[in-house]
Short mmCIF file of C-alpha atoms in Angstrom, two decimals:
data_model
loop_
_atom_site.label_atom_id
_atom_site.label_comp_id
_atom_site.label_asym_id
_atom_site.label_seq_id
_atom_site.Cartn_x
_atom_site.Cartn_y
_atom_site.Cartn_z
CA ASP A 24 0.08 0.04 0.08
CA ALA A 25 1.93 3.03 -1.33
CA ARG A 26 1.83 6.08 0.93
CA VAL A 27 3.77 9.58 1.63
CA THR A 28 5.59 9.31 5.15
CA GLN A 29 5.98 12.17 7.24
CA THR A 30 8.46 11.88 10.44
CA PRO A 31 8.61 12.99 13.14
CA ARG A 32 4.25 12.63 13.61
CA HIS A 33 4.91 14.80 16.48
CA LYS A 34 7.34 17.07 17.62
CA VAL A 35 7.52 19.56 20.30
CA THR A 36 10.44 22.14 20.94
CA GLU A 37 11.50 25.74 22.66
CA MET A 38 11.38 28.76 20.51
CA GLY A 39 14.82 29.62 19.15
CA GLN A 40 15.56 25.77 17.89
CA GLU A 41 15.89 24.09 14.79
CA VAL A 42 13.26 21.82 13.18
CA THR A 43 13.88 19.32 10.67
CA MET A 44 10.78 17.74 8.89
CA ARG A 45 10.95 14.68 6.94
CA CYS A 46 8.69 13.23 3.92
CA GLN A 47 9.03 10.14 1.72
CA PRO A 48 7.10 10.80 -1.15
CA ILE A 49 5.07 7.58 -3.01
CA LEU A 50 7.96 5.88 -5.05
CA GLY A 51 7.56 7.11 -8.61
CA HIS A 52 5.88 10.09 -7.98
CA ASN A 53 7.67 13.28 -9.33
CA THR A 54 6.05 16.30 -7.57
CA VAL A 55 6.29 17.24 -3.90
CA PHE A 56 4.19 19.58 -1.97
CA TRP A 57 4.43 21.11 1.75
CA TYR A 58 1.09 22.25 3.00
CA ARG A 59 0.67 24.39 6.59
CA GLN A 60 -2.72 23.94 8.14
CA THR A 61 -3.65 25.79 10.96
CA MET A 62 -7.32 26.73 12.46
CA MET A 63 -7.05 30.50 11.26
CA GLN A 64 -5.52 30.00 7.69
CA GLY A 65 -6.58 26.33 6.98
CA LEU A 66 -3.87 24.74 4.27
CA GLU A 67 -1.24 27.13 3.28
CA LEU A 68 1.32 25.85 0.45
CA LEU A 69 4.52 26.13 1.09
CA ALA A 70 6.47 24.89 -1.46
CA TYR A 71 6.58 22.72 -4.31
CA PHE A 72 8.88 20.31 -5.92
CA ARG A 73 8.74 18.51 -9.54
CA ASN A 74 11.81 16.74 -10.29
CA ARG A 75 13.50 17.66 -6.84
CA ALA A 76 13.87 21.04 -8.67
CA PRO A 77 11.97 24.32 -6.93
CA LEU A 78 9.12 25.23 -8.60
CA ASP A 79 7.60 27.70 -5.72
CA ASP A 80 7.89 28.69 -2.47
CA SER A 81 6.62 31.67 -1.92
CA GLY A 82 4.29 30.80 0.09
CA MET A 83 7.19 30.27 2.54
CA PRO A 84 8.53 32.68 5.14
CA LYS A 85 12.11 32.65 3.49
CA ASP A 86 13.78 34.31 6.37
CA ARG A 87 13.58 31.02 8.58
CA PHE A 88 12.16 27.89 6.58
CA SER A 89 13.55 26.21 3.77
CA ALA A 90 13.14 23.08 1.88
CA GLU A 91 14.79 20.61 0.13
CA MET A 92 15.07 17.55 -1.88
CA PRO A 93 18.65 15.92 -1.15
CA ASP A 94 16.85 12.77 -3.62
CA ALA A 95 14.08 11.37 -5.13
CA THR A 96 13.20 10.03 -1.76
CA LEU A 97 13.44 12.20 0.69
CA ALA A 98 11.86 15.71 1.17
CA THR A 99 12.81 18.27 4.01
CA LEU A 100 11.29 21.35 5.36
CA LYS A 101 13.66 23.13 7.94
CA ILE A 102 12.48 26.13 10.25
CA GLN A 103 15.35 27.89 12.04
CA PRO A 104 14.92 29.57 14.45
CA SER A 105 11.58 28.28 15.37
CA GLU A 106 8.86 30.37 16.63
CA PRO A 107 5.66 29.69 18.55
CA ARG A 108 3.59 31.02 15.11
CA ASP A 109 4.86 27.96 13.67
CA SER A 110 2.91 25.96 15.58
CA ALA A 111 0.98 24.20 12.84
CA VAL A 112 0.36 20.92 11.34
CA TYR A 113 2.45 20.52 8.38
CA PHE A 114 1.69 18.45 5.64
CA CYS A 115 3.80 16.41 2.36
CA ALA A 116 1.91 15.53 -0.11
CA SER A 117 3.12 13.81 -3.48
CA GLY A 118 1.74 13.36 -7.14
CA LEU A 119 2.51 12.81 -10.50
CA SER A 120 2.72 15.51 -13.19
CA PRO A 121 1.04 16.15 -15.53
CA PRO A 122 -0.98 17.00 -12.08
CA THR A 123 -3.49 14.09 -10.82
CA GLU A 124 -4.16 14.46 -7.51
CA ALA A 125 -1.98 14.99 -4.16
CA PHE A 126 -1.62 11.73 -2.19
CA PHE A 127 -0.77 13.35 1.70
CA GLY A 128 1.00 11.85 4.52
CA GLN A 129 -0.31 11.44 7.97
CA GLY A 130 1.51 14.93 8.93
CA THR A 131 4.09 16.63 11.68
CA ARG A 132 2.08 18.17 14.86
CA LEU A 133 4.51 20.81 15.38
CA THR A 134 4.19 23.35 19.01
CA VAL A 135 6.86 25.48 19.67
CA VAL A 136 6.50 26.92 23.10
CA ALA B 1 -4.62 35.03 -7.41
CA GLN B 2 -6.47 32.02 -7.85
CA SER B 3 -8.67 31.26 -4.79
CA VAL B 4 -11.29 28.97 -3.38
CA SER B 5 -14.14 29.66 -1.45
CA GLN B 6 -16.08 27.01 0.77
CA HIS B 7 -19.20 29.32 1.80
CA ASN B 8 -20.13 27.06 4.74
CA HIS B 9 -17.69 26.95 7.83
CA HIS B 10 -19.40 24.67 9.80
CA VAL B 11 -22.61 22.18 8.85
CA ILE B 12 -24.67 20.25 11.77
CA LEU B 13 -27.16 17.51 10.38
CA SER B 14 -29.07 14.97 10.99
CA GLU B 15 -28.45 11.47 10.27
CA ALA B 16 -30.02 10.52 6.94
CA ALA B 17 -30.15 14.36 5.78
CA SER B 18 -28.95 15.08 2.42
CA LEU B 19 -25.82 17.46 2.18
CA GLU B 20 -24.73 20.05 0.03
CA LEU B 21 -20.97 21.81 0.43
CA GLY B 22 -20.25 24.94 -2.27
CA CYS B 23 -17.53 25.86 -3.71
CA ASN B 24 -16.48 28.27 -5.53
CA TYR B 25 -13.42 29.13 -7.63
CA SER B 26 -12.09 32.27 -9.17
CA TYR B 27 -9.91 30.67 -11.95
CA GLY B 28 -11.54 31.53 -15.43
CA GLY B 29 -9.30 29.16 -17.49
CA THR B 30 -9.33 25.14 -17.69
CA VAL B 31 -8.74 23.50 -13.86
CA ASN B 32 -8.91 20.18 -12.06
CA LEU B 33 -11.10 20.52 -9.26
CA PHE B 34 -11.08 18.14 -5.92
CA TRP B 35 -12.94 17.18 -2.59
CA TYR B 36 -11.11 16.09 0.07
CA VAL B 37 -11.64 15.13 3.61
CA GLN B 38 -10.11 14.96 6.86
CA TYR B 39 -11.31 12.76 9.59
CA PRO B 40 -10.44 13.91 12.85
CA GLY B 41 -6.81 13.73 13.76
CA GLN B 42 -6.16 12.23 10.21
CA HIS B 43 -4.41 13.17 6.78
CA LEU B 44 -6.96 14.54 4.10
CA GLN B 45 -7.95 11.54 1.16
CA LEU B 46 -9.47 12.35 -1.72
CA LEU B 47 -13.27 11.72 -1.78
CA LEU B 48 -13.24 12.82 -6.00
CA LYS B 49 -11.66 14.64 -8.44
CA TYR B 50 -12.91 16.21 -11.78
CA PHE B 51 -10.54 16.05 -15.19
CA SER B 52 -12.77 16.58 -18.08
CA GLY B 53 -15.77 14.61 -19.15
CA ASP B 54 -18.86 14.39 -17.67
CA PRO B 55 -19.45 17.22 -14.86
CA LEU B 56 -21.32 15.03 -12.49
CA VAL B 57 -18.53 12.90 -10.56
CA LYS B 58 -19.24 10.25 -8.12
CA GLY B 59 -16.61 9.19 -5.29
CA ILE B 60 -16.10 7.20 -2.66
CA LYS B 61 -18.50 6.62 0.49
CA GLY B 62 -21.56 7.56 -1.55
CA PHE B 63 -20.60 11.13 -2.73
CA GLU B 64 -20.79 13.32 -5.80
CA ALA B 65 -19.99 16.42 -6.88
CA GLU B 66 -21.03 18.87 -9.98
CA PHE B 67 -18.89 20.85 -12.00
CA ILE B 68 -20.85 24.20 -13.16
CA LYS B 69 -18.33 26.23 -15.33
CA SER B 70 -20.89 28.55 -15.81
CA LYS B 71 -20.92 29.22 -11.91
CA PHE B 72 -17.16 28.26 -11.27
CA SER B 73 -18.55 26.09 -8.83
CA PHE B 74 -18.04 21.90 -7.52
CA ASN B 75 -20.56 21.40 -4.90
CA LEU B 76 -20.15 18.42 -2.95
CA ARG B 77 -23.40 16.31 -2.30
CA LYS B 78 -24.60 13.05 -0.51
CA PRO B 79 -27.86 12.08 -0.26
CA SER B 80 -28.45 10.74 3.34
CA VAL B 81 -25.39 11.44 5.62
CA GLN B 82 -24.36 9.08 8.52
CA TRP B 83 -22.49 9.61 11.58
CA SER B 84 -19.12 8.37 10.11
CA ASP B 85 -19.08 11.49 7.81
CA THR B 86 -18.16 13.53 10.71
CA ALA B 87 -14.88 15.30 9.11
CA GLU B 88 -14.08 18.27 7.45
CA TYR B 89 -14.28 19.05 4.23
CA PHE B 90 -11.61 20.78 1.75
CA CYS B 91 -12.51 22.02 -1.94
CA ALA B 92 -9.34 22.43 -3.96
CA VAL B 93 -8.63 23.95 -7.58
CA SER B 94 -5.56 23.22 -10.06
CA ARG B 95 -5.38 24.94 -13.11
CA SER B 96 -4.71 22.27 -16.21
CA GLY B 97 -0.83 22.23 -16.69
CA ASN B 98 1.56 22.23 -13.63
CA THR B 99 0.43 23.89 -10.78
CA PRO B 100 -0.38 22.76 -7.35
CA LEU B 101 -3.55 22.34 -5.79
CA VAL B 102 -5.39 25.61 -4.17
CA PHE B 103 -7.31 24.72 -0.88
CA GLY B 104 -10.25 26.22 0.53
CA LYS B 105 -10.49 27.01 4.10
CA GLY B 106 -12.80 23.64 4.62
CA THR B 107 -16.31 22.96 6.15
CA ARG B 108 -16.55 21.30 9.46
CA LEU B 109 -19.85 19.06 9.07
CA SER B 110 -21.12 17.79 12.17
CA VAL B 111 -23.54 14.51 11.95
CA ILE B 112 -25.78 13.76 14.97
CA ALA B 113 -27.81 11.09 15.88
#
């Protein structure tokens, strides 16, 4: 059963610490998305990659967030330094291009205290 | 910028009632349309999708949606809801081609006995 795998599932950290979230897309998918979900803003697109190349990261605060795909089986989202307002659920999703639907991982629930 | 509007923030229905959730989008070109469901504490799962062809789309769990191009709408329907349909429902749109999904803010559905 192919699925998108995200680690960790939960993360509690102190303000100022670095946070790294990892995502393993479905094998064969060439598009990866990072979304952030909050009560106030809903689902916001942070970044997306096609064939490991970043296509759009305009939704991401550049001063503290960074997203990379070191290889086709791993995508990372890093926050440094973290702030309480970064508390949210971060979802990774993968898909094919031309786009079909996006397949979502279980998410990483981040709490910054 | 492309946007997706879901008119109802929270809908409360009794079991066996009929459901219709509204979704409108702002983009005028060719679009791909999706409805996702998020059960409490879980990730987003695809309910149904429309790319082309018959504008009445049938999905899983008895859901269907109708694409009305002239109204820029893609409303979700179910003739008879069950308690297990309690969840949050998200409409999403992508422009045909290589663009990511843009999500509405979601509609929370509560089904009561």
